[in-house]
Coordinates of C-alpha atoms in Angstrom, one line a residue:
Chain A
M30 CA 53.1 46.1 -39.1
S31 CA 53.4 42.2 -38.1
R32 CA 51.1 41.3 -35.3
D33 CA 53.1 38.9 -32.9
I34 CA 51.9 35.7 -30.8
C35 CA 54.8 34.5 -28.6
V36 CA 54.7 31.1 -27.3
Y37 CA 56.6 29.4 -24.5
N38 CA 55.1 26.1 -23.0
E39 CA 57.2 22.9 -22.7
F40 CA 54.8 20.6 -23.7
L41 CA 54.7 21.3 -27.5
T42 CA 55.4 18.9 -29.7
D43 CA 56.2 19.3 -33.8
A44 CA 52.7 18.8 -34.7
H45 CA 51.5 21.2 -31.4
R46 CA 53.5 23.9 -33.3
A47 CA 52.6 23.4 -36.5
R48 CA 49.3 23.8 -35.8
I49 CA 49.2 27.1 -33.8
E50 CA 51.2 28.3 -36.6
Q51 CA 48.6 27.2 -39.3
A52 CA 46.0 29.0 -37.0
A53 CA 47.9 32.2 -36.9
R54 CA 48.9 32.1 -40.7
E55 CA 44.9 32.1 -41.1
T56 CA 44.4 34.6 -38.7
G57 CA 47.1 37.1 -40.0
F58 CA 49.3 36.5 -36.8
T59 CA 53.2 35.7 -36.7
V60 CA 53.9 33.1 -34.3
H61 CA 57.3 32.8 -32.2
F62 CA 58.0 29.9 -29.9
F63 CA 60.9 30.0 -27.3
D64 CA 62.1 27.3 -25.1
N65 CA 64.0 30.0 -23.1
A66 CA 62.0 31.8 -20.8
A67 CA 64.3 34.8 -20.6
Q68 CA 64.6 35.1 -24.5
A69 CA 60.8 34.9 -24.4
E70 CA 60.8 38.0 -21.8
E71 CA 63.1 40.1 -23.8
F72 CA 60.7 39.2 -27.1
V73 CA 57.3 40.5 -25.5
R74 CA 59.1 43.7 -24.3
G75 CA 58.4 44.9 -27.9
D76 CA 55.0 44.7 -29.7
C77 CA 53.8 41.6 -29.1
E78 CA 50.0 41.2 -28.5
I79 CA 49.5 37.6 -27.7
I80 CA 51.5 35.4 -25.3
Y81 CA 50.3 32.0 -24.8
S82 CA 52.5 30.7 -21.8
Y83 CA 51.5 29.9 -17.9
L84 CA 54.4 32.4 -17.0
P85 CA 53.6 35.5 -14.9
S86 CA 56.6 37.3 -15.5
L87 CA 56.3 37.3 -19.2
V88 CA 52.6 38.8 -18.6
Q89 CA 54.4 41.3 -16.5
A90 CA 57.2 42.3 -19.1
A91 CA 54.5 42.9 -21.9
P92 CA 53.5 46.8 -22.9
H93 CA 51.5 46.5 -25.4
L94 CA 49.6 42.7 -24.4
K95 CA 46.1 42.4 -25.6
W96 CA 45.7 38.6 -24.7
F97 CA 47.2 36.4 -22.3
C98 CA 46.3 32.5 -22.6
C99 CA 47.1 30.1 -19.6
A100 CA 48.0 26.7 -20.6
S101 CA 46.7 25.9 -16.9
A102 CA 43.4 25.5 -15.8
G103 CA 44.1 27.6 -12.1
V104 CA 44.7 31.3 -12.8
D105 CA 45.1 32.1 -9.3
L106 CA 48.5 33.9 -9.8
F107 CA 47.0 36.4 -12.4
C108 CA 43.9 37.6 -10.4
Q109 CA 45.6 38.4 -7.3
D110 CA 47.2 41.6 -8.4
D111 CA 46.0 43.7 -11.3
S112 CA 49.6 45.3 -11.4
L113 CA 50.8 42.5 -13.2
F114 CA 49.0 43.3 -16.3
Q115 CA 50.5 46.9 -18.1
N116 CA 47.5 47.0 -20.4
P117 CA 44.3 47.0 -17.7
D118 CA 42.2 46.0 -20.6
C119 CA 44.1 42.8 -21.6
L120 CA 42.0 39.5 -22.3
L121 CA 42.9 36.2 -20.3
T122 CA 41.5 33.0 -21.0
N123 CA 42.5 29.6 -19.5
S124 CA 42.7 26.2 -20.3
S125 CA 40.4 24.6 -18.2
G126 CA 38.3 21.8 -19.9
A127 CA 41.7 20.5 -21.1
Y128 CA 42.7 18.6 -17.6
G129 CA 39.4 16.7 -16.5
T130 CA 40.7 13.2 -18.0
A131 CA 44.1 13.7 -16.9
I132 CA 42.6 14.9 -13.4
S133 CA 39.8 12.5 -12.8
E134 CA 41.8 9.2 -13.3
H135 CA 44.5 10.5 -10.7
I136 CA 41.0 11.6 -8.3
L137 CA 40.4 7.8 -8.4
M138 CA 43.7 6.1 -8.4
V139 CA 44.1 7.9 -4.7
T140 CA 40.7 7.0 -3.8
L141 CA 40.9 3.1 -4.5
M142 CA 44.4 3.3 -3.3
L143 CA 42.9 4.6 0.5
L144 CA 39.5 2.8 0.2
R145 CA 41.7 -0.7 -0.6
R146 CA 44.2 0.4 1.9
Y147 CA 46.9 -0.1 -0.7
Y148 CA 48.0 3.2 0.7
P149 CA 49.6 3.0 3.5
T150 CA 48.9 -0.3 4.6
Y151 CA 49.5 -3.4 1.9
A152 CA 52.4 -1.1 0.4
Q153 CA 53.9 -0.9 3.8
L154 CA 53.8 -5.0 4.0
V155 CA 54.9 -5.6 0.5
R156 CA 58.1 -3.2 1.2
E157 CA 58.6 -5.7 4.3
H158 CA 58.0 -8.5 1.8
N159 CA 54.8 -9.9 4.2
W160 CA 52.5 -11.9 2.4
K161 CA 49.7 -10.9 4.5
R162 CA 45.8 -10.6 2.9
N163 CA 42.4 -9.8 4.3
L164 CA 42.2 -6.7 5.8
P165 CA 39.2 -4.9 5.0
I166 CA 38.7 -2.8 2.3
R167 CA 35.8 -0.6 1.1
S168 CA 34.2 0.1 -2.4
I169 CA 33.2 3.0 -4.9
L170 CA 30.2 1.1 -5.7
G171 CA 27.8 2.3 -3.5
S172 CA 29.8 5.3 -1.8
R173 CA 28.7 8.6 -0.8
I174 CA 30.7 10.9 -2.8
T175 CA 30.4 14.6 -2.2
V176 CA 32.7 16.9 -5.2
V177 CA 33.0 20.5 -4.3
G178 CA 33.6 22.4 -7.4
T179 CA 31.3 21.3 -10.4
G180 CA 33.3 22.3 -13.5
D181 CA 36.0 20.3 -15.8
L182 CA 37.4 18.8 -12.9
G183 CA 34.5 17.5 -10.9
T184 CA 32.5 17.0 -13.1
S185 CA 34.7 14.5 -15.0
F186 CA 35.5 13.0 -11.8
A187 CA 31.8 12.7 -10.9
R188 CA 30.6 10.9 -14.8
R189 CA 33.3 8.4 -13.9
A190 CA 32.3 7.7 -10.5
K191 CA 29.0 7.4 -11.6
A192 CA 29.9 4.6 -14.2
L193 CA 31.5 2.6 -11.4
G194 CA 28.2 2.3 -10.0
A195 CA 28.9 5.3 -6.9
G196 CA 25.9 5.5 -4.2
T197 CA 25.3 8.7 -4.2
I198 CA 26.8 12.2 -5.9
I199 CA 26.4 14.9 -4.4
G200 CA 28.1 18.3 -6.1
V201 CA 28.4 21.5 -3.9
N202 CA 28.7 25.0 -6.2
R203 CA 28.0 28.5 -5.7
S204 CA 24.4 29.0 -7.2
G205 CA 23.2 25.0 -6.5
R206 CA 22.7 24.9 -10.2
Q207 CA 22.8 21.6 -11.8
P208 CA 26.1 21.5 -14.5
D209 CA 25.5 17.4 -15.1
P210 CA 23.5 14.7 -14.9
C211 CA 25.7 12.6 -13.1
Y212 CA 25.1 14.6 -9.8
D213 CA 22.1 13.2 -7.8
K214 CA 22.1 16.5 -5.7
I215 CA 23.5 19.6 -6.2
V216 CA 23.3 22.0 -2.7
P217 CA 25.2 25.5 -3.0
T218 CA 28.1 26.4 -1.1
A219 CA 26.4 27.9 1.8
Q220 CA 24.8 24.1 2.7
L221 CA 28.3 22.3 2.5
D222 CA 28.4 21.7 6.4
S223 CA 25.0 20.2 6.2
V224 CA 26.9 17.2 3.8
L225 CA 29.6 16.5 5.2
P226 CA 28.6 14.2 7.7
E227 CA 27.2 11.5 5.5
T228 CA 30.2 12.2 3.4
E229 CA 32.6 9.4 2.6
I230 CA 34.7 10.8 -0.5
L231 CA 35.0 14.4 -0.1
V232 CA 36.7 15.4 -3.5
L233 CA 38.0 19.2 -3.9
C234 CA 38.1 20.5 -7.3
L235 CA 38.2 24.4 -6.9
P236 CA 39.8 27.2 -8.3
Q237 CA 41.7 29.5 -5.7
T238 CA 39.4 32.8 -5.4
P239 CA 38.9 34.4 -2.2
D240 CA 35.9 32.6 -1.9
T241 CA 37.6 29.2 -1.8
V242 CA 41.1 29.7 1.0
G243 CA 39.8 28.1 3.7
I244 CA 37.1 26.4 2.8
L245 CA 37.6 23.0 4.4
S246 CA 38.3 24.9 8.0
R247 CA 38.9 22.8 11.0
E248 CA 35.0 23.3 12.0
R249 CA 34.5 21.5 8.5
I250 CA 36.9 19.2 8.7
A251 CA 35.4 18.1 12.6
L252 CA 31.8 17.6 10.7
L253 CA 33.5 14.6 8.8
G254 CA 33.1 10.9 10.3
P255 CA 36.0 8.4 11.0
E256 CA 35.4 6.5 7.5
S257 CA 35.9 9.6 5.0
I258 CA 38.3 10.6 2.8
V259 CA 39.2 13.7 1.4
V260 CA 40.8 14.3 -1.5
N261 CA 42.1 17.6 -3.3
V262 CA 43.3 18.5 -6.6
G263 CA 42.4 22.2 -7.1
R264 CA 45.0 24.4 -4.9
G265 CA 46.5 23.7 -1.7
S266 CA 44.7 26.9 -0.1
A267 CA 41.3 25.5 0.0
V268 CA 42.1 23.0 3.1
D269 CA 43.3 24.3 6.4
Q270 CA 46.0 21.6 6.3
E271 CA 47.3 21.9 9.9
A272 CA 43.8 20.9 11.1
L273 CA 43.8 17.8 8.3
A274 CA 46.9 17.1 9.8
E275 CA 45.6 16.8 13.1
A276 CA 42.9 15.1 12.1
L277 CA 44.7 12.3 10.1
N278 CA 47.3 11.7 13.0
E279 CA 44.6 11.4 15.5
G280 CA 42.5 9.0 13.2
R281 CA 39.6 10.9 13.3
I282 CA 39.1 10.7 9.2
F283 CA 40.1 7.6 7.1
G284 CA 42.3 9.0 4.9
A285 CA 43.5 11.8 2.4
A286 CA 45.2 12.4 -0.8
L287 CA 46.7 15.9 -1.3
D288 CA 47.9 16.9 -5.3
V289 CA 48.0 20.7 -4.2
V290 CA 49.4 21.9 -0.6
T291 CA 50.7 24.8 0.5
P292 CA 53.8 25.8 -0.1
E293 CA 54.8 24.1 -3.5
P294 CA 57.1 22.7 -3.5
L295 CA 56.9 21.1 -0.3
P296 CA 60.0 21.7 1.7
A297 CA 62.0 18.2 2.3
D298 CA 61.4 18.8 6.1
H299 CA 57.9 19.6 6.1
S300 CA 55.9 17.6 8.7
L301 CA 52.7 16.8 5.8
W302 CA 55.4 14.4 4.4
E303 CA 55.0 12.3 7.5
T304 CA 51.3 12.4 8.1
K305 CA 49.5 9.7 9.0
N306 CA 47.3 7.8 6.4
L307 CA 47.9 10.6 4.1
L308 CA 48.9 10.0 0.4
L309 CA 51.0 12.8 -1.1
T310 CA 51.7 13.4 -4.7
P311 CA 54.1 16.4 -6.4
H312 CA 50.8 18.3 -8.2
C313 CA 50.9 15.8 -11.1
S314 CA 47.6 14.5 -11.1
G315 CA 46.5 16.9 -14.4
D316 CA 50.6 16.2 -16.1
T317 CA 50.4 18.2 -19.5
A318 CA 53.1 15.0 -19.7
L319 CA 49.5 12.9 -21.1
G320 CA 48.5 13.5 -24.6
W321 CA 45.5 13.8 -24.6
T322 CA 46.0 16.9 -22.0
C323 CA 48.4 18.6 -24.3
D324 CA 46.6 18.2 -28.0
K325 CA 43.3 20.0 -26.2
L326 CA 45.3 22.5 -24.8
V327 CA 46.1 23.0 -28.1
E328 CA 43.1 23.0 -30.1
M329 CA 41.7 25.0 -27.3
F330 CA 43.9 27.8 -27.8
C331 CA 43.5 27.9 -31.7
E332 CA 40.0 28.2 -31.1
D333 CA 40.1 31.3 -28.8
L334 CA 42.7 32.6 -31.5
F335 CA 40.1 32.3 -34.3
N336 CA 37.3 33.8 -31.7
Y337 CA 40.0 37.0 -30.8
A338 CA 41.0 37.3 -34.5
A339 CA 37.5 37.8 -35.6
G340 CA 36.3 39.5 -32.9
R341 CA 33.8 36.7 -31.3
P342 CA 33.3 36.3 -27.4
M343 CA 36.3 34.1 -26.4
K344 CA 35.2 30.4 -25.2
H345 CA 37.6 30.5 -22.4
L346 CA 37.5 34.3 -21.0
V347 CA 38.5 34.9 -16.9
D348 CA 37.0 37.2 -15.2
R349 CA 39.9 38.7 -13.6
K350 CA 38.2 40.0 -10.8
R351 CA 36.4 37.0 -10.0
G352 CA 39.3 34.8 -10.4
Y353 CA 38.2 32.2 -13.0
Chain B
M22 CA 16.7 -38.0 10.0
S23 CA 18.1 -34.2 9.8
R24 CA 19.8 -33.0 6.4
D25 CA 22.2 -31.0 7.8
I26 CA 24.7 -28.1 6.3
C27 CA 28.3 -27.5 7.4
V28 CA 29.3 -23.8 7.1
Y29 CA 33.0 -22.8 7.6
N30 CA 33.9 -19.3 6.4
E31 CA 35.4 -16.4 8.2
F32 CA 34.0 -13.4 6.6
L33 CA 30.4 -14.2 7.5
T34 CA 28.4 -11.7 9.7
D35 CA 25.1 -12.1 12.1
A36 CA 23.0 -10.9 9.0
H37 CA 24.7 -13.4 6.9
R38 CA 24.3 -16.2 9.4
A39 CA 20.6 -15.1 10.0
R40 CA 19.8 -15.4 5.9
I41 CA 22.0 -18.9 5.8
E42 CA 19.5 -20.3 8.7
Q43 CA 16.3 -18.9 7.5
A44 CA 17.2 -20.8 3.7
A45 CA 18.2 -24.0 5.6
R46 CA 14.9 -24.1 7.6
E47 CA 12.9 -23.6 4.6
T48 CA 14.8 -26.2 2.5
G49 CA 14.5 -28.3 5.6
F50 CA 18.1 -28.4 6.3
T51 CA 19.9 -27.7 9.9
V52 CA 22.4 -25.3 9.2
H53 CA 26.1 -25.7 11.6
F54 CA 28.3 -22.8 11.7
F55 CA 32.0 -23.7 12.7
D56 CA 34.9 -21.1 13.6
N57 CA 37.8 -23.8 13.9
A58 CA 38.4 -25.8 11.1
A59 CA 39.2 -28.6 13.5
Q60 CA 35.8 -28.6 14.9
A61 CA 34.1 -28.5 11.3
E62 CA 36.5 -31.6 9.9
E63 CA 35.4 -33.5 13.1
F64 CA 31.7 -32.9 11.9
V65 CA 31.6 -33.9 8.6
R66 CA 33.1 -37.2 9.0
G67 CA 29.4 -38.1 10.4
D68 CA 26.6 -37.5 8.0
C69 CA 26.9 -34.0 6.9
E70 CA 25.4 -33.5 3.2
I71 CA 26.3 -29.9 2.3
I72 CA 29.7 -28.2 3.3
Y73 CA 30.0 -24.1 1.9
S74 CA 33.5 -23.4 2.5
Y75 CA 36.7 -22.7 1.0
L76 CA 38.8 -25.8 2.5
P77 CA 39.7 -28.7 0.4
S78 CA 40.7 -31.0 4.0
L79 CA 36.4 -30.5 4.6
V80 CA 35.8 -32.3 1.7
Q81 CA 38.2 -34.9 2.1
A82 CA 36.8 -35.7 5.2
A83 CA 33.6 -35.9 4.4
P84 CA 32.0 -39.3 3.7
H85 CA 28.5 -38.9 2.5
L86 CA 28.9 -35.4 0.8
K87 CA 26.8 -34.7 -1.9
W88 CA 27.3 -31.2 -2.3
F89 CA 30.4 -28.6 -1.8
C90 CA 29.5 -25.1 -2.4
C91 CA 33.0 -23.1 -2.8
A92 CA 33.1 -19.5 -1.2
S93 CA 36.1 -18.8 -4.1
A94 CA 35.1 -18.0 -7.3
G95 CA 38.6 -20.6 -8.4
V96 CA 38.1 -24.2 -7.4
D97 CA 41.3 -25.2 -9.4
L98 CA 41.7 -27.0 -5.6
F99 CA 38.9 -29.0 -5.8
C100 CA 39.3 -29.9 -9.7
Q101 CA 43.2 -31.5 -10.0
D102 CA 42.7 -34.8 -7.6
D103 CA 39.2 -36.5 -8.0
S104 CA 40.2 -38.8 -5.1
L105 CA 39.6 -35.9 -2.7
F106 CA 35.7 -36.6 -2.8
Q107 CA 35.1 -39.9 -1.4
N108 CA 31.7 -39.8 -3.0
P109 CA 32.0 -39.4 -6.9
D110 CA 28.9 -37.5 -7.6
C111 CA 29.2 -35.1 -5.1
L112 CA 28.9 -31.8 -6.9
L113 CA 30.5 -28.7 -6.9
T114 CA 29.4 -24.9 -7.1
N115 CA 31.4 -21.9 -7.3
S116 CA 31.1 -18.4 -6.3
S117 CA 31.8 -17.3 -9.8
G118 CA 29.9 -13.6 -10.0
A119 CA 30.9 -12.4 -6.5
Y120 CA 34.3 -10.9 -6.7
G121 CA 33.8 -9.1 -10.1
T122 CA 33.0 -5.6 -8.5
A123 CA 36.2 -5.9 -5.4
I124 CA 38.3 -7.5 -8.6
S125 CA 37.6 -5.0 -11.2
E126 CA 38.1 -1.7 -8.5
H127 CA 41.7 -3.8 -8.2
I128 CA 42.6 -4.1 -11.8
L129 CA 41.6 -0.1 -12.3
M130 CA 43.9 0.8 -9.7
V131 CA 46.9 -1.0 -10.3
T132 CA 46.6 -0.4 -14.3
L133 CA 46.7 3.6 -13.3
M134 CA 49.2 3.6 -11.1
L135 CA 51.4 2.1 -13.3
L136 CA 50.6 4.1 -16.5
R137 CA 50.3 7.4 -14.3
R138 CA 54.0 6.1 -12.9
Y139 CA 53.1 6.4 -9.5
Y140 CA 54.3 2.8 -9.1
P141 CA 57.1 2.5 -8.9
T142 CA 58.4 6.2 -9.5
Y143 CA 56.2 8.9 -7.6
A144 CA 55.8 6.3 -4.5
Q145 CA 59.6 6.5 -4.2
L146 CA 59.9 10.6 -4.7
V147 CA 57.5 11.0 -2.0
R148 CA 59.3 8.9 0.6
E149 CA 61.9 10.3 -0.1
H150 CA 60.1 14.1 0.2
N151 CA 61.4 14.8 -3.2
W152 CA 58.8 17.3 -5.2
K153 CA 59.4 16.5 -8.7
R154 CA 56.7 16.2 -11.0
N155 CA 56.0 16.1 -14.7
L156 CA 57.0 12.8 -15.6
P157 CA 55.2 11.3 -18.6
I158 CA 51.9 9.4 -17.6
R159 CA 49.2 7.9 -19.7
S160 CA 45.5 7.5 -19.6
I161 CA 42.9 4.6 -19.9
L162 CA 41.1 7.3 -22.1
G163 CA 42.3 5.9 -26.0
S164 CA 44.1 2.5 -24.8
R165 CA 44.0 -0.4 -26.1
I166 CA 43.3 -3.3 -23.8
T167 CA 43.1 -6.9 -24.1
V168 CA 41.1 -9.2 -21.7
V169 CA 41.9 -12.8 -21.7
G170 CA 39.2 -14.5 -20.1
T171 CA 35.8 -13.1 -20.3
G172 CA 34.1 -14.2 -17.1
D173 CA 32.7 -12.4 -14.2
L174 CA 36.2 -10.7 -13.7
G175 CA 37.5 -10.1 -17.2
T176 CA 34.2 -8.6 -17.9
S177 CA 33.2 -6.4 -15.2
F178 CA 36.5 -5.0 -15.5
A179 CA 35.8 -4.5 -19.3
R180 CA 32.7 -2.8 -18.7
R181 CA 34.4 -0.3 -16.3
A182 CA 37.3 0.5 -18.8
K183 CA 34.5 1.4 -21.6
A184 CA 33.2 3.9 -19.2
L185 CA 35.9 5.6 -19.1
G186 CA 36.8 5.6 -22.7
A187 CA 39.1 2.8 -23.4
G188 CA 40.2 3.0 -27.2
T189 CA 39.5 -0.7 -27.8
I190 CA 38.6 -3.6 -25.9
I191 CA 39.6 -7.0 -26.7
G192 CA 38.1 -10.3 -25.2
V193 CA 39.9 -13.5 -25.7
N194 CA 38.2 -16.7 -24.6
R195 CA 38.0 -20.2 -26.0
S196 CA 35.0 -19.7 -28.1
G197 CA 35.3 -16.7 -29.3
R198 CA 32.0 -16.0 -28.4
Q199 CA 31.0 -12.3 -27.7
P200 CA 29.7 -11.8 -24.0
D201 CA 29.0 -8.7 -23.3
P202 CA 28.8 -5.5 -26.0
C203 CA 31.1 -4.0 -24.0
Y204 CA 33.9 -5.7 -25.6
D205 CA 34.8 -4.4 -29.3
K206 CA 36.3 -7.5 -30.5
I207 CA 36.5 -11.2 -29.2
V208 CA 39.3 -13.2 -30.4
P209 CA 39.6 -16.9 -29.4
T210 CA 42.6 -18.4 -27.3
A211 CA 44.0 -19.6 -30.3
Q212 CA 44.8 -16.1 -31.9
L213 CA 46.0 -14.7 -28.4
D214 CA 49.5 -14.3 -30.2
S215 CA 47.8 -12.1 -32.8
V216 CA 46.5 -9.3 -30.9
L217 CA 49.7 -9.2 -28.2
P218 CA 51.8 -7.0 -30.2
E219 CA 49.3 -3.7 -30.6
T220 CA 47.9 -4.6 -26.7
E221 CA 48.7 -1.2 -24.0
I222 CA 47.1 -3.7 -21.4
L223 CA 47.0 -7.0 -21.3
V224 CA 44.9 -8.7 -18.4
L225 CA 44.8 -11.9 -17.3
C226 CA 41.8 -13.1 -15.6
L227 CA 41.5 -17.0 -15.9
P228 CA 40.8 -19.6 -13.2
Q229 CA 43.6 -22.7 -12.8
T230 CA 42.4 -25.1 -15.5
P231 CA 45.3 -27.6 -17.6
D232 CA 44.6 -25.1 -20.8
T233 CA 45.5 -21.7 -18.7
V234 CA 48.7 -22.7 -16.8
G235 CA 51.5 -21.1 -18.4
I236 CA 49.5 -19.3 -21.4
L237 CA 51.5 -16.5 -20.8
S238 CA 54.3 -17.7 -22.1
R239 CA 58.2 -16.8 -22.6
E240 CA 57.1 -16.7 -26.0
R241 CA 53.9 -14.6 -25.8
I242 CA 55.7 -12.2 -23.1
A243 CA 58.4 -11.7 -26.3
L244 CA 55.5 -10.4 -28.4
L245 CA 54.9 -7.5 -26.0
G246 CA 56.0 -3.9 -26.7
P247 CA 57.7 -1.6 -24.4
E248 CA 55.1 0.6 -23.5
S249 CA 52.6 -2.8 -22.2
I250 CA 51.4 -3.5 -19.1
V251 CA 50.7 -6.8 -17.7
V252 CA 47.7 -7.6 -14.9
N253 CA 46.9 -10.6 -13.3
V254 CA 44.4 -11.0 -10.9
G255 CA 43.2 -15.0 -11.8
R256 CA 45.8 -17.5 -10.9
G257 CA 49.9 -17.2 -10.8
S258 CA 50.2 -20.4 -12.9
A259 CA 49.1 -18.7 -16.2
V260 CA 52.3 -16.7 -16.2
D261 CA 55.6 -17.8 -17.0
Q262 CA 57.2 -15.6 -13.9
E263 CA 60.5 -16.1 -14.9
A264 CA 60.2 -14.9 -18.1
L265 CA 58.4 -12.1 -17.3
A266 CA 60.4 -10.6 -14.3
E267 CA 63.1 -11.0 -16.8
A268 CA 61.3 -8.6 -19.4
L269 CA 60.8 -6.5 -16.4
N270 CA 64.6 -6.2 -15.2
E271 CA 65.3 -5.4 -19.0
G272 CA 62.4 -3.0 -19.5
R273 CA 61.5 -4.8 -22.8
I274 CA 57.6 -4.4 -20.8
F275 CA 56.5 -1.6 -19.5
G276 CA 55.0 -2.8 -16.0
A277 CA 53.0 -5.5 -14.2
A278 CA 50.7 -6.0 -11.5
L279 CA 50.6 -9.6 -10.4
D280 CA 47.8 -10.5 -7.2
V281 CA 48.3 -13.9 -7.9
V282 CA 51.9 -15.9 -8.1
T283 CA 53.7 -19.0 -7.7
P284 CA 53.5 -19.9 -4.8
E285 CA 51.6 -18.3 -2.2
P286 CA 52.1 -16.9 -0.1
L287 CA 54.8 -15.6 -1.7
P288 CA 58.6 -16.6 0.4
A289 CA 59.8 -13.5 2.3
D290 CA 63.5 -14.4 -0.2
H291 CA 61.7 -14.7 -3.6
S292 CA 63.2 -12.4 -6.6
L293 CA 59.7 -11.3 -7.0
W294 CA 59.3 -8.9 -4.3
E295 CA 62.4 -6.9 -6.0
T296 CA 61.5 -7.1 -9.4
K297 CA 61.3 -3.8 -11.2
N298 CA 58.2 -1.8 -12.0
L299 CA 56.5 -4.9 -10.8
L300 CA 53.3 -3.6 -8.6
L301 CA 52.9 -6.9 -6.3
T302 CA 50.0 -7.5 -3.9
P303 CA 49.0 -10.8 -1.5
H304 CA 46.1 -11.8 -3.3
C305 CA 44.0 -9.4 -2.3
S306 CA 42.0 -8.4 -5.3
G307 CA 38.6 -9.9 -4.6
D308 CA 38.8 -10.0 -0.7
T309 CA 35.6 -10.8 1.0
A310 CA 36.4 -8.2 3.4
L311 CA 34.8 -6.1 1.2
G312 CA 30.7 -6.2 2.3
W313 CA 29.0 -6.1 -1.1
T314 CA 30.7 -9.0 -2.3
C315 CA 30.2 -10.8 1.1
D316 CA 26.2 -10.3 0.7
K317 CA 26.9 -11.7 -2.6
L318 CA 28.5 -14.5 -1.9
V319 CA 25.5 -15.7 0.7
E320 CA 22.7 -14.8 -1.7
M321 CA 24.6 -16.9 -4.3
F322 CA 24.6 -20.1 -1.8
C323 CA 21.2 -20.0 -0.4
E324 CA 19.9 -19.2 -4.4
D325 CA 21.9 -22.7 -5.1
L326 CA 20.8 -24.1 -1.8
F327 CA 17.2 -23.6 -2.8
N328 CA 17.6 -25.2 -6.5
Y329 CA 19.3 -27.9 -4.4
A330 CA 16.5 -28.7 -2.5
A331 CA 14.1 -28.5 -5.1
G332 CA 16.3 -30.5 -7.5
R333 CA 16.9 -27.8 -10.1
P334 CA 19.6 -27.1 -11.8
M335 CA 21.8 -25.2 -10.1
K336 CA 23.6 -21.8 -11.0
H337 CA 27.0 -22.0 -10.2
L338 CA 27.3 -25.6 -10.9
V339 CA 31.4 -26.6 -12.1
D340 CA 32.4 -29.0 -14.1
R341 CA 35.0 -31.1 -12.2
K342 CA 36.8 -32.3 -15.1
R343 CA 37.1 -28.7 -16.9
G344 CA 37.5 -26.9 -13.8
Y345 CA 35.2 -24.1 -14.2

């Protein structure tokens, strides 16, 4: 009997498919690539053992699924509702580790755009053909940064900020444990309030879990100073959007850059589009269009395929209860 | 007889003035601060020995000037015409070394904005409230960078790019000498043509001298590939603007970011404002509004004031014939 892998991911190049086919051959699997979600869904209704994709509908359709490898880092869609998996023992792995490069460069870009007043001021002046200069600008050099969530995304950014001369980098995580020497200090989430008043650049890199929803609450936004910047690249649910928009519109904080919002896609008539000093991007910070990201994703799937086939622990296994 | 210093620089804070006054006292000078250029000009018509400013009109007005310290890094305005100085032996120093931080962060910002298609694409989509994502993006990681001009600006950027994982960084300078280990290779200016076809990110950080005017010529722009990006933070005269605009409008290169142009200020009806994939900024990359830059400027002036008073060689002396 053949053991089947269903693959549905738009980003794959021919080289990526060849790499996956080779790994499947070496582990005794047959791989089936789909460009059409409905056809993939039809296929997995049979005896499919492994799916490599990002679509909840495929998981839901597969009665004999033993392993779902998600091509995203965030797997909240697969952890909210246990009934999604027909097989309660199905393994779930994520792709945390592939997005750090792309997303940390996004964080750098938006932080500089806000600190240097490219957005909104210079962008607006240039659109008006107005050669006005010498507005006050700020630097990453010497800045006080707080990174909430010290996984791949947060730490990829923190390392880069350190290399650019950031003054103090505080990491915030559940355990209070030091994951990387680039952090000057780690504080547990329970002490987040104490670091907010001194924070100039607050970066949220959190998965969506019951603990992280609403973590940047109205009360915490009120603790931030008038020079502070908020950047969110995790999930939109981490932020009280209404309170953030009020703080921005009233000039109580300096600026914000949201790549993730609630809901997505953001409706065209949503007030967030026109919030003052808010740099919005359409959840593009970790785009799989970045070649390095795609190569890394495929490498990570193949690595865990060998682990799975050999009965070894899987490197990117997610605790479905915990959500990451 | 009192020995006088005239200071006319808008960026000075009270702390900076106090620091300069202290250095003047310790070296036997009397310092005069001006907020009004006409009053400063009137003052220097007397017996003023030192001017710390950036205005050619002050130099021209001062018959007994022995040292002009320019608060800019580029001193082309003071080297083009020898008759500007009434005293032919007047010393000229510049402020090269103070702008590397601010300008290298500008280069990073605009490079990421172009590579990640923030400018022009995502910026435009967001203005239209259009949540469209997954456009192809690129990274500094693994990129092939060429930095023309390996002084403070070029090397400050090259070090940062190296820390962010750039693939290859080639430095181009007159001598072909290696100024910093962050460069993978140094080639002399005479061999610039040979590195252009492989260059993805071309960064121009040159002072304006007879050798650098027009260095990015029409012929050299034609050597760049369709994925290449041009960033200029030195002087606008380095680039054949018409040829660059044609290459951009015809899609022969990927994008460009010009912080310096010819002429400045750019007239409101100039075609450069609307050139395709051209990210313009109004010569703000090295803004003295950045506190770090201003502190460094004052420190550099005071350092050379002590050198001048003691008859030691000055650290930031410019060869007026050579232009830097």
